[in-house]
Amino acid sequence: MAATQSPSGSLRPDQRLRDVGLFLRQALRTFRATGAIAPSGPALANALTRFVDEREDPSAPLTILEAGAGTGAVSRAIVRHMRAGDTLDLVEPNSHFVGHLADLLATDPDFVRVADRVTVHQALVTDLGPDRRFDVIVSGLPFANFTAEEVREILEYYFTVLKPGGHLSFFGYLYTKEVKAVIAPREDYLRQARSSWVVQEWVDRYGIGTERVLPNIPPAWIHHLRKPTE
Ligand SMILES: C[S@@+](CC[C@H](N)C(=O)[O-])C[C@H]1O[C@@H](n2cnc3c(N)ncnc32)[C@H](O)[C@@H]1O
């Protein structure tokens, strides 16, 4: 049966509770990969989809990749902004989240509208291979939990499959390094510091804007990057 939405299009409290419950269970099971205790809120999801919404050529359809779709909080904002001809690849390794995304595509009106142009891949994003090309990449991967080498491999992958002039938007949480400096083992603090230097290297090279999204739990930052045209 098709799920009904509230008139504003935001999630009903029972849907939000269902998604938070699923997310929290997976975070408890595997925090390193899940990287948060709750799905992104609507303000963060909307800010991440800026380059699906704002287009240089409004008549040209977009190829969109979302890495780390989780319970679909950001995917929902993406599908709401999708126009005729746009396609979306959702990548998510966790089978519980993949099952949930398949459900949304079959029953949720926001997703059903574009379901024939959305593909869900149960995979790590780098396993999609180098031959695809995207105009927009939205990444929800928890870089703060990864090693510097993993972050570099993923950013290199994004810039391989991004078209010249294409955009990458990704986020992390504010103050995690400062909190870790106080409460985490020194090794973990140093690992995160090294990962964040890799992120900063890419932001210095390709960054076109940084935002803070305070109405999110926890508050977040977003970086927007653009691949040069030559
Ligand atoms: C912080 S959650 C973000 C979920 C969702 N985008 C949101 O904002 O609510 C990170 C997600 O990335 C997924 N993930 C972790 N490593 C991944 C990888 N290498 N490739 C693709 N997804 C990955 C996790 O399973 C998890 O669903």
Coordinates of C-alpha atoms and ligand atoms in Angstrom, one line a residue:
M1 CA 0.0 0.0 0.0
A2 CA 1.3 3.5 -0.8
A3 CA 2.5 5.5 2.1
T4 CA 0.8 8.9 2.6
Q5 CA 2.8 12.1 3.2
S6 CA 2.0 15.0 5.4
P7 CA 0.8 18.0 3.3
S8 CA 4.1 19.8 3.6
G9 CA 5.9 16.8 2.2
S10 CA 8.0 16.3 5.3
L11 CA 8.1 12.9 7.0
R12 CA 5.2 12.0 9.4
P13 CA 6.4 11.4 13.0
D14 CA 5.8 7.6 12.6
Q15 CA 8.0 7.5 9.4
R16 CA 10.7 9.6 11.1
L17 CA 10.6 7.3 14.1
R18 CA 10.8 4.2 11.9
D19 CA 13.9 5.6 10.1
V20 CA 15.6 6.7 13.3
G21 CA 15.0 3.3 14.8
L22 CA 16.5 1.5 11.8
F23 CA 19.5 3.9 11.7
L24 CA 20.2 3.6 15.4
R25 CA 20.1 -0.2 15.3
Q26 CA 22.7 -0.2 12.4
A27 CA 24.8 2.4 14.2
L28 CA 24.9 0.1 17.3
R29 CA 25.8 -2.9 15.1
T30 CA 28.5 -1.2 13.0
F31 CA 29.3 2.4 14.0
R32 CA 32.5 2.7 11.9
A33 CA 30.6 2.3 8.6
T34 CA 27.3 4.0 9.7
G35 CA 29.1 7.0 11.2
A36 CA 26.1 8.7 12.9
I37 CA 23.3 7.8 15.3
A38 CA 20.5 9.3 13.3
P39 CA 19.7 10.1 9.6
S40 CA 20.4 13.6 8.3
G41 CA 17.6 16.1 9.0
P42 CA 15.8 18.0 6.2
A43 CA 17.9 21.2 6.4
L44 CA 21.1 19.2 5.9
A45 CA 19.5 17.0 3.2
N46 CA 18.3 20.1 1.3
A47 CA 21.7 21.9 1.5
L48 CA 23.4 18.8 0.2
T49 CA 21.2 18.7 -2.9
R50 CA 22.0 22.3 -4.0
F51 CA 23.5 21.2 -7.3
V52 CA 20.6 19.0 -8.2
D53 CA 18.3 22.0 -7.6
E54 CA 20.5 24.8 -9.1
R55 CA 21.5 23.9 -12.7
E56 CA 23.7 25.7 -15.1
D57 CA 21.6 24.3 -18.0
P58 CA 18.0 23.7 -16.8
S59 CA 17.2 21.7 -20.0
A60 CA 20.0 19.2 -19.6
P61 CA 19.1 16.1 -17.6
L62 CA 21.5 15.2 -14.8
T63 CA 23.2 11.9 -13.9
I64 CA 23.3 11.8 -10.1
L65 CA 25.2 9.5 -7.6
E66 CA 24.4 9.3 -3.9
A67 CA 27.1 7.4 -2.0
G68 CA 26.0 6.1 1.5
A69 CA 22.2 6.5 1.1
G70 CA 21.4 5.0 4.5
T71 CA 17.6 5.2 5.2
G72 CA 17.2 7.6 2.3
A73 CA 17.0 10.9 4.2
V74 CA 19.2 12.7 1.6
S75 CA 17.8 10.5 -1.3
R76 CA 14.4 11.9 -0.5
A77 CA 15.6 15.5 -1.0
I78 CA 17.3 14.4 -4.2
V79 CA 14.3 12.7 -5.7
R80 CA 12.1 15.7 -4.9
H81 CA 14.4 17.9 -7.0
M82 CA 14.7 15.4 -9.9
R83 CA 13.4 16.6 -13.2
A84 CA 12.5 14.8 -16.5
G85 CA 15.3 12.6 -17.7
D86 CA 17.5 12.8 -14.5
T87 CA 18.8 9.5 -13.3
L88 CA 20.0 8.5 -9.8
D89 CA 22.3 5.8 -8.6
L90 CA 22.0 5.0 -4.9
V91 CA 25.0 3.1 -3.4
E92 CA 24.7 1.5 0.0
P93 CA 26.6 -1.6 1.4
N94 CA 24.3 -2.3 4.4
S95 CA 21.6 -4.8 3.4
H96 CA 19.2 -3.5 6.0
F97 CA 19.3 0.0 4.5
V98 CA 19.1 -1.4 0.9
G99 CA 15.9 -3.3 1.9
H100 CA 14.5 -0.1 3.3
L101 CA 15.4 1.9 0.1
A102 CA 13.7 -0.8 -2.1
D103 CA 10.6 -0.3 0.1
L104 CA 10.6 3.4 -0.4
L105 CA 11.0 3.1 -4.1
A106 CA 7.9 0.7 -4.2
T107 CA 5.6 2.6 -1.8
D108 CA 6.6 6.1 -1.0
P109 CA 5.1 8.7 -3.3
D110 CA 8.3 10.9 -3.4
F111 CA 10.3 7.9 -4.6
V112 CA 7.6 6.1 -6.7
R113 CA 7.4 9.2 -9.0
V114 CA 11.0 8.6 -10.2
A115 CA 11.5 4.9 -9.4
D116 CA 12.1 3.9 -13.0
R117 CA 15.1 6.2 -13.1
V118 CA 16.6 5.1 -9.8
T119 CA 19.0 2.2 -9.4
V120 CA 20.0 0.9 -6.0
H121 CA 23.5 -0.8 -5.7
Q122 CA 24.3 -2.9 -2.7
A123 CA 28.1 -2.1 -2.8
L124 CA 30.9 0.1 -1.6
V125 CA 31.0 3.1 -3.8
T126 CA 34.4 2.4 -5.2
D127 CA 33.2 -1.0 -6.4
L128 CA 30.9 0.7 -9.0
G129 CA 34.0 0.9 -11.2
P130 CA 35.7 3.8 -13.1
D131 CA 33.6 3.7 -16.3
R132 CA 30.5 5.7 -15.0
R133 CA 30.1 9.4 -15.3
F134 CA 28.1 11.8 -13.1
D135 CA 27.1 15.4 -13.1
V136 CA 26.5 15.5 -9.4
I137 CA 27.8 13.4 -6.5
V138 CA 26.3 13.6 -3.0
S139 CA 28.3 11.7 -0.5
G140 CA 27.2 10.7 3.0
L141 CA 30.2 8.6 3.8
P142 CA 31.6 9.0 7.3
F143 CA 35.1 10.2 6.4
A144 CA 35.8 10.9 10.1
N145 CA 35.7 7.2 10.8
F146 CA 38.0 6.2 7.8
T147 CA 41.8 6.1 7.5
A148 CA 43.5 8.8 5.4
E149 CA 44.2 6.2 2.7
E150 CA 40.5 5.2 2.5
V151 CA 39.4 8.9 2.2
R152 CA 42.0 9.5 -0.5
E153 CA 40.9 6.5 -2.5
I154 CA 37.2 7.6 -2.3
L155 CA 37.9 11.2 -3.2
E156 CA 40.1 10.1 -6.2
Y157 CA 37.2 7.8 -7.3
Y158 CA 34.7 10.6 -7.1
F159 CA 36.9 12.8 -9.2
T160 CA 37.4 10.0 -11.7
V161 CA 33.7 9.5 -12.3
L162 CA 32.7 13.2 -12.0
K163 CA 32.3 14.9 -15.4
P164 CA 34.4 18.0 -16.0
G165 CA 32.4 20.9 -14.4
G166 CA 30.5 18.4 -12.2
H167 CA 29.9 18.9 -8.5
L168 CA 30.6 16.9 -5.3
S169 CA 28.9 17.8 -2.0
F170 CA 29.7 16.0 1.2
F171 CA 29.3 16.6 4.9
G172 CA 30.7 15.8 8.3
Y173 CA 29.8 16.8 11.9
L174 CA 31.2 20.0 13.6
Y175 CA 33.6 19.7 16.5
T176 CA 34.2 15.9 16.3
K177 CA 38.0 16.4 16.2
E178 CA 37.8 18.7 19.3
V179 CA 35.7 16.2 21.2
K180 CA 37.9 13.3 20.2
A181 CA 41.0 15.3 21.4
V182 CA 39.5 15.1 24.8
I183 CA 37.8 11.7 25.0
A184 CA 39.2 9.4 22.3
P185 CA 42.4 7.3 22.4
R186 CA 45.3 9.2 21.0
E187 CA 45.6 6.8 18.0
D188 CA 42.0 7.4 17.0
Y189 CA 42.4 11.2 17.3
L190 CA 45.5 11.0 15.1
R191 CA 43.8 8.8 12.5
Q192 CA 40.9 11.3 12.2
A193 CA 43.3 14.3 12.1
R194 CA 45.1 12.6 9.1
S195 CA 41.8 11.9 7.3
S196 CA 40.7 15.5 7.8
W197 CA 44.0 16.7 6.2
V198 CA 43.2 14.7 3.1
V199 CA 39.7 16.2 3.0
Q200 CA 41.3 19.7 3.4
E201 CA 43.7 19.0 0.6
W202 CA 40.8 18.3 -1.8
V203 CA 38.8 21.3 -0.5
D204 CA 41.8 23.6 -1.0
R205 CA 42.2 22.3 -4.6
Y206 CA 38.5 22.1 -5.7
G207 CA 36.4 23.8 -3.1
I208 CA 33.7 26.3 -4.2
G209 CA 31.8 26.7 -0.9
T210 CA 31.4 25.6 2.7
E211 CA 28.3 25.8 4.7
R212 CA 27.4 25.1 8.4
V213 CA 24.0 23.5 9.0
L214 CA 23.2 24.1 12.7
P215 CA 19.6 22.8 12.7
N216 CA 20.8 19.1 12.4
I217 CA 21.6 16.5 15.1
P218 CA 24.5 16.8 15.4
P219 CA 25.3 20.2 13.7
A220 CA 27.1 19.6 10.4
W221 CA 29.4 21.2 7.8
I222 CA 29.1 20.7 4.1
H223 CA 31.8 21.2 1.5
H224 CA 30.9 21.7 -2.2
L225 CA 33.6 20.9 -4.7
R226 CA 33.7 21.4 -8.5
K227 CA 35.8 19.4 -11.0
P228 CA 37.7 21.8 -13.4
T229 CA 36.6 21.7 -17.0
E230 CA 40.2 21.2 -18.2
Ligands
LIG1 C1 26.4 8.9 8.0 S1 25.5 7.6 7.2 C2 24.6 8.7 6.0 C3 23.3 8.1 5.6 C4 22.4 9.1 4.9 N1 23.0 9.6 3.7 C5 22.0 10.3 5.8 O1 22.5 11.4 5.5 O2 21.2 10.1 6.6 C6 26.7 6.9 6.2 C7 26.3 5.8 5.2 O3 27.3 5.4 4.4 C8 27.3 4.0 4.2 N2 28.7 3.6 3.8 C9 29.8 3.4 4.6 N3 30.8 3.1 3.8 C10 30.5 3.2 2.5 C11 31.1 3.0 1.3 N4 32.4 2.7 1.2 N5 30.4 3.1 0.1 C12 29.1 3.4 0.2 N6 28.4 3.6 1.3 C13 29.1 3.5 2.5 C14 26.9 3.4 5.5 O4 26.3 2.1 5.5 C15 25.8 4.5 5.9 O5 24.5 4.1 5.5

